[in-house]
mmCIF file of C-alpha atoms in Angstrom:
data_model
loop_
_atom_site.group_PDB
_atom_site.id
_atom_site.type_symbol
_atom_site.label_atom_id
_atom_site.label_comp_id
_atom_site.label_asym_id
_atom_site.label_seq_id
_atom_site.Cartn_x
_atom_site.Cartn_y
_atom_site.Cartn_z
ATOM 1 C CA MET A 16 24.040 74.086 6.724
ATOM 2 C CA PHE A 17 25.158 73.851 3.320
ATOM 3 C CA ALA A 18 28.144 72.076 4.525
ATOM 4 C CA LYS A 19 26.000 69.416 6.114
ATOM 5 C CA LEU A 20 23.943 69.375 3.310
ATOM 6 C CA ALA A 21 26.793 68.111 1.374
ATOM 7 C CA VAL A 22 28.491 65.145 3.704
ATOM 8 C CA ALA A 23 24.524 64.253 3.957
ATOM 9 C CA VAL A 24 24.437 63.717 -0.281
ATOM 10 C CA LEU A 25 28.019 62.449 -0.223
ATOM 11 C CA SER A 26 27.213 59.521 2.445
ATOM 12 C CA LEU A 27 24.075 59.012 0.785
ATOM 13 C CA THR A 28 25.663 58.479 -2.634
ATOM 14 C CA SER A 29 28.718 56.240 -0.693
ATOM 15 C CA LEU A 30 25.855 53.916 -0.139
ATOM 16 C CA VAL A 31 24.204 53.969 -3.167
ATOM 17 C CA THR A 32 27.499 53.179 -4.443
ATOM 18 C CA ALA A 33 29.867 50.985 -2.378
ATOM 19 C CA HIS A 34 28.337 47.509 -2.629
ATOM 20 C CA TYR A 35 30.406 44.731 -2.353
ATOM 21 C CA THR A 36 31.738 41.742 -3.188
ATOM 22 C CA LEU A 37 32.324 37.880 -3.068
ATOM 23 C CA PRO A 38 36.125 36.973 -3.488
ATOM 24 C CA SER A 39 36.343 34.744 -1.073
ATOM 25 C CA LEU A 40 36.262 31.098 0.292
ATOM 26 C CA ILE A 41 36.113 29.587 3.962
ATOM 27 C CA ILE A 42 37.965 26.761 3.836
ATOM 28 C CA ASN A 43 38.755 24.414 7.236
ATOM 29 C CA GLY A 44 37.228 27.478 9.356
ATOM 30 C CA ALA A 45 39.386 30.035 7.303
ATOM 31 C CA VAL A 46 38.576 32.922 5.378
ATOM 32 C CA THR A 47 40.751 32.892 2.147
ATOM 33 C CA THR A 48 42.936 35.789 0.796
ATOM 34 C CA PRO A 49 40.198 37.220 -2.002
ATOM 35 C CA TRP A 50 40.388 35.606 -4.882
ATOM 36 C CA LEU A 51 42.466 33.801 -5.038
ATOM 37 C CA TYR A 52 39.657 30.549 -5.330
ATOM 38 C CA VAL A 53 37.365 32.896 -6.832
ATOM 39 C CA ARG A 54 37.426 34.212 -10.049
ATOM 40 C CA GLU A 55 37.372 38.257 -9.681
ATOM 41 C CA THR A 56 34.728 39.410 -11.389
ATOM 42 C CA ASN A 57 34.249 41.996 -13.277
ATOM 43 C CA ASN A 58 33.243 43.830 -10.407
ATOM 44 C CA TYR A 59 36.050 43.868 -8.309
ATOM 45 C CA ASN A 60 36.527 47.629 -8.593
ATOM 46 C CA SER A 61 33.140 49.245 -8.998
ATOM 47 C CA GLN A 62 31.647 46.553 -7.048
ATOM 48 C CA ALA A 63 28.431 46.956 -9.036
ATOM 49 C CA PRO A 64 25.938 44.619 -9.366
ATOM 50 C CA VAL A 65 24.632 42.449 -12.429
ATOM 51 C CA THR A 66 20.732 43.408 -12.816
ATOM 52 C CA ASP A 67 20.231 42.062 -16.089
ATOM 53 C CA VAL A 68 18.954 37.542 -16.113
ATOM 54 C CA THR A 69 20.168 37.239 -19.469
ATOM 55 C CA SER A 70 23.616 38.271 -19.492
ATOM 56 C CA ILE A 71 26.263 35.936 -19.769
ATOM 57 C CA ASP A 72 27.740 37.807 -16.459
ATOM 58 C CA LEU A 73 24.900 36.291 -14.440
ATOM 59 C CA ARG A 74 27.075 33.152 -14.369
ATOM 60 C CA CYS A 75 30.654 33.954 -13.141
ATOM 61 C CA TYR A 76 30.637 38.057 -14.101
ATOM 62 C CA THR A 77 33.852 37.299 -15.931
ATOM 63 C CA SER A 78 33.057 38.576 -19.553
ATOM 64 C CA GLN A 79 35.729 41.192 -18.621
ATOM 65 C CA THR A 80 38.507 40.029 -16.887
ATOM 66 C CA GLY A 81 38.421 36.509 -18.454
ATOM 67 C CA ALA A 82 39.727 35.443 -15.195
ATOM 68 C CA THR A 83 39.693 31.762 -13.561
ATOM 69 C CA ALA A 84 41.108 30.994 -10.086
ATOM 70 C CA SER A 85 43.450 28.245 -8.143
ATOM 71 C CA THR A 86 41.243 25.489 -7.356
ATOM 72 C CA VAL A 87 40.980 24.170 -3.541
ATOM 73 C CA THR A 88 40.338 20.209 -2.261
ATOM 74 C CA VAL A 89 37.634 19.973 0.134
ATOM 75 C CA ALA A 90 35.874 16.718 1.426
ATOM 76 C CA ALA A 91 32.506 16.135 0.576
ATOM 77 C CA GLY A 92 30.829 15.917 3.105
ATOM 78 C CA SER A 93 33.124 18.822 4.806
ATOM 79 C CA THR A 94 31.137 22.388 5.223
ATOM 80 C CA ILE A 95 32.888 25.709 3.700
ATOM 81 C CA GLY A 96 31.636 29.060 3.476
ATOM 82 C CA VAL A 97 32.161 32.211 1.335
ATOM 83 C CA SER A 98 32.516 35.372 2.727
ATOM 84 C CA ALA A 99 32.729 39.080 1.064
ATOM 85 C CA ASN A 100 34.360 41.940 1.110
ATOM 86 C CA GLY A 101 31.926 44.017 4.123
ATOM 87 C CA PRO A 102 28.430 43.475 4.873
ATOM 88 C CA MET A 103 25.908 41.982 2.117
ATOM 89 C CA TYR A 104 23.787 45.500 3.435
ATOM 90 C CA HIS A 105 20.878 45.100 0.529
ATOM 91 C CA ASP A 106 17.978 43.020 1.942
ATOM 92 C CA GLY A 107 18.050 40.346 -0.058
ATOM 93 C CA VAL A 108 18.400 36.552 -0.654
ATOM 94 C CA ILE A 109 21.794 33.952 -1.402
ATOM 95 C CA ASN A 110 21.362 30.854 -3.205
ATOM 96 C CA VAL A 111 24.584 29.006 -3.481
ATOM 97 C CA TYR A 112 25.405 26.398 -7.353
ATOM 98 C CA MET A 113 27.135 24.254 -7.859
ATOM 99 C CA ALA A 114 28.472 22.030 -11.430
ATOM 100 C CA LYS A 115 30.398 19.692 -11.982
ATOM 101 C CA ALA A 116 33.339 20.868 -14.720
ATOM 102 C CA PRO A 117 34.237 17.402 -17.813
ATOM 103 C CA SER A 118 37.605 17.780 -16.112
ATOM 104 C CA ASN A 119 39.607 20.951 -15.900
ATOM 105 C CA VAL A 120 37.491 23.444 -13.898
ATOM 106 C CA SER A 121 39.978 26.165 -15.063
ATOM 107 C CA THR A 122 39.379 26.298 -18.408
ATOM 108 C CA TRP A 123 35.899 25.298 -18.520
ATOM 109 C CA ASP A 124 33.440 28.304 -18.442
ATOM 110 C CA GLY A 125 30.022 26.086 -16.404
ATOM 111 C CA SER A 126 28.026 27.048 -19.955
ATOM 112 C CA GLY A 127 24.770 24.425 -20.021
ATOM 113 C CA ALA A 128 22.044 23.086 -18.265
ATOM 114 C CA VAL A 129 24.941 21.776 -15.720
ATOM 115 C CA TRP A 130 23.578 24.054 -12.524
ATOM 116 C CA PHE A 131 22.035 22.619 -9.231
ATOM 117 C CA LYS A 132 20.975 24.691 -6.014
ATOM 118 C CA VAL A 133 23.109 23.270 -2.397
ATOM 119 C CA PHE A 134 22.120 25.794 -0.167
ATOM 120 C CA GLU A 135 19.735 29.150 0.118
ATOM 121 C CA ILE A 136 19.261 31.499 2.878
ATOM 122 C CA PRO A 137 15.482 33.102 1.839
ATOM 123 C CA ALA A 138 13.546 36.148 2.903
ATOM 124 C CA VAL A 139 11.018 35.075 6.317
ATOM 125 C CA THR A 140 7.621 36.178 6.608
ATOM 126 C CA ASP A 141 4.424 35.893 8.308
ATOM 127 C CA GLY A 142 1.434 36.350 6.172
ATOM 128 C CA GLY A 143 1.581 39.826 5.461
ATOM 129 C CA SER A 144 3.162 41.898 8.833
ATOM 130 C CA THR A 145 6.580 41.657 8.252
ATOM 131 C CA ILE A 146 9.532 40.184 5.617
ATOM 132 C CA THR A 147 13.127 40.171 6.949
ATOM 133 C CA PHE A 148 15.921 38.950 5.082
ATOM 134 C CA PRO A 149 18.707 36.320 7.109
ATOM 135 C CA GLY A 150 20.862 36.661 4.380
ATOM 136 C CA THR A 151 21.081 40.562 4.717
ATOM 137 C CA ASN A 152 23.746 42.168 6.861
ATOM 138 C CA ILE A 153 25.630 38.902 6.886
ATOM 139 C CA GLN A 154 29.440 39.416 5.499
ATOM 140 C CA SER A 155 29.598 35.264 5.779
ATOM 141 C CA PHE A 156 27.810 32.286 5.655
ATOM 142 C CA THR A 157 28.891 28.491 6.068
ATOM 143 C CA PHE A 158 27.300 25.725 4.667
ATOM 144 C CA LYS A 159 27.344 21.478 3.865
ATOM 145 C CA ILE A 160 29.032 20.232 0.663
ATOM 146 C CA PRO A 161 26.445 17.014 -0.084
ATOM 147 C CA SER A 162 28.389 13.934 1.213
ATOM 148 C CA ALA A 163 26.644 11.687 -1.741
ATOM 149 C CA LEU A 164 27.734 14.338 -4.276
ATOM 150 C CA PRO A 165 30.048 13.188 -6.997
ATOM 151 C CA SER A 166 33.885 13.746 -6.500
ATOM 152 C CA GLY A 167 36.119 15.424 -9.137
ATOM 153 C CA GLN A 168 36.100 19.605 -9.672
ATOM 154 C CA TYR A 169 32.929 22.303 -9.577
ATOM 155 C CA LEU A 170 32.850 25.504 -10.460
ATOM 156 C CA ILE A 171 30.621 26.577 -7.029
ATOM 157 C CA ARG A 172 28.999 29.600 -7.029
ATOM 158 C CA THR A 173 27.013 32.523 -4.854
ATOM 159 C CA GLU A 174 24.493 34.891 -5.432
ATOM 160 C CA GLN A 175 23.404 37.586 -2.847
ATOM 161 C CA ILE A 176 19.964 38.802 -5.013
ATOM 162 C CA ALA A 177 19.734 42.679 -3.307
ATOM 163 C CA LEU A 178 15.450 43.619 -3.029
ATOM 164 C CA HIS A 179 16.241 46.916 -1.781
ATOM 165 C CA VAL A 180 14.014 48.204 -5.558
ATOM 166 C CA ALA A 181 13.448 45.213 -7.354
ATOM 167 C CA SER A 182 9.293 46.623 -7.706
ATOM 168 C CA THR A 183 10.295 47.395 -11.817
ATOM 169 C CA PHE A 184 11.899 44.942 -14.248
ATOM 170 C CA GLY A 185 15.628 45.277 -13.826
ATOM 171 C CA GLY A 186 15.792 46.438 -10.305
ATOM 172 C CA ALA A 187 16.975 42.664 -8.775
ATOM 173 C CA GLN A 188 20.818 43.305 -7.537
ATOM 174 C CA PHE A 189 23.083 39.540 -8.389
ATOM 175 C CA TYR A 190 26.364 39.834 -6.584
ATOM 176 C CA ILE A 191 28.030 36.863 -8.119
ATOM 177 C CA GLY A 192 31.504 34.660 -7.194
ATOM 178 C CA CYS A 193 32.579 31.270 -8.481
ATOM 179 C CA GLY A 194 34.722 29.807 -7.141
ATOM 180 C CA GLN A 195 37.120 26.602 -8.040
ATOM 181 C CA ILE A 196 36.576 23.489 -5.615
ATOM 182 C CA ASN A 197 38.099 19.820 -5.637
ATOM 183 C CA VAL A 198 35.413 17.094 -4.570
ATOM 184 C CA THR A 199 37.112 14.036 -2.777
ATOM 185 C CA GLY A 200 35.764 11.406 -0.984
ATOM 186 C CA GLY A 201 32.502 11.004 -3.354
ATOM 187 C CA GLY A 202 29.603 9.657 -3.254
ATOM 188 C CA ASN A 203 27.002 8.449 -6.082
ATOM 189 C CA GLY A 204 24.207 11.053 -5.525
ATOM 190 C CA LYS A 205 22.076 13.056 -8.866
ATOM 191 C CA PRO A 206 22.398 15.931 -8.437
ATOM 192 C CA GLY A 207 18.887 18.205 -9.836
ATOM 193 C CA PRO A 208 16.802 19.300 -11.279
ATOM 194 C CA LEU A 209 19.365 20.720 -13.306
ATOM 195 C CA VAL A 210 19.652 24.303 -15.282
ATOM 196 C CA ALA A 211 21.387 26.612 -17.355
ATOM 197 C CA ILE A 212 22.885 30.129 -16.043
ATOM 198 C CA PRO A 213 22.351 32.570 -17.540
ATOM 199 C CA GLY A 214 18.213 30.543 -18.380
ATOM 200 C CA VAL A 215 17.247 29.752 -14.851
ATOM 201 C CA TYR A 216 15.419 32.543 -13.941
ATOM 202 C CA THR A 217 13.696 35.040 -16.414
ATOM 203 C CA GLY A 218 12.912 38.245 -14.244
ATOM 204 C CA ASN A 219 9.608 37.962 -13.692
ATOM 205 C CA GLU A 220 9.333 35.361 -10.545
ATOM 206 C CA PRO A 221 7.647 36.998 -8.062
ATOM 207 C CA GLY A 222 11.669 36.536 -5.727
ATOM 208 C CA ILE A 223 13.025 38.758 -7.801
ATOM 209 C CA LEU A 224 10.339 41.333 -9.294
ATOM 210 C CA ILE A 225 8.612 42.468 -6.098
ATOM 211 C CA ASN A 226 8.107 45.285 -3.083
ATOM 212 C CA ILE A 227 9.268 44.017 -0.642
ATOM 213 C CA TYR A 228 8.515 47.850 1.171
ATOM 214 C CA TYR A 229 4.162 48.082 0.445
ATOM 215 C CA PRO A 230 2.123 45.666 0.682
ATOM 216 C CA ILE A 231 3.947 43.632 2.883
ATOM 217 C CA PRO A 232 4.157 40.187 0.394
ATOM 218 C CA ALA A 233 2.336 37.897 2.506
ATOM 219 C CA ASN A 234 5.011 35.079 1.493
ATOM 220 C CA TYR A 235 7.759 35.060 -0.649
ATOM 221 C CA ILE A 236 9.127 32.250 -3.066
ATOM 222 C CA GLN A 237 12.496 31.783 -3.537
ATOM 223 C CA PRO A 238 14.204 31.999 -6.851
ATOM 224 C CA GLY A 239 15.567 28.648 -8.574
ATOM 225 C CA PRO A 240 14.910 25.122 -8.745
ATOM 226 C CA ALA A 241 14.714 23.189 -5.567
ATOM 227 C CA VAL A 242 17.878 22.494 -2.848
ATOM 228 C CA TRP A 243 20.543 19.358 -3.685
ATOM 229 C CA SER A 244 20.557 17.562 -0.568
ATOM 230 C CA GLY A 245 21.464 14.654 -1.898
#
C-alpha cells in the first residue's frame, strides 16, 4: 500500500514539475533543431514558467542565458509554426507576437512598444456550460506570416498561457519562446496595435486572472491586442 502511494505521489510530482519549453520553429513543414532559431530560455532545463507579468523575462525569458539564435529566412505570406518539446498539457491559450528589429535581430533585445500580435488560439465557450482549450494537448501549431508584413528581421515570440491555477493573482503560467526570422518579399503594411513586453499585461486581465473550473466562464477574453493580419 505504501509503495503504491509513493508511486502515486511521485507521478503527481512529475506532472506538476515537468512542464514544457518552446524550442523549435517549423520551417517548410519541418521541425527545426531545438534552440537553433529560438533563443535558449532560462528554463531550458527546469521548464519552469514565468508568472510575473512585470518581469523582463516575460519578453524572451533569457535574463540568465543571454542567448541569441541563428536567423532563418522566410517569405511573407508563407506558413511557419512553433513546436514545444512535448504536449502543452496545461489548459490554456496561445498568443504569437512579432517585433521588427532596427537592424540585426541577433543583437536586439525587443525593448519598447514594438510588438504586435499575428496569431492566437483562444478558449472556446458556450455561455457558461463548457469551456475548452484548443491550444491544449497539442505539441505544435502553424500560422501564416502576413503577406503585407514589411521585409526585415524580426523576433517572433510565442506564449502559451496556462490557466489551470490562474484563479489567484500571479497564478497564470507563461511558457515562452523567441525565434529569429528574416522576412523577405514583404509588403507595405503597418503592423499594430503596438505594445511593450513587459507592459502588455497587468495580470488582472479577465483572460489571465480567471477560475476556469467554477463557475464555468460564460465567455473568454483573449489577453493582449487584436491580431494584425495585414
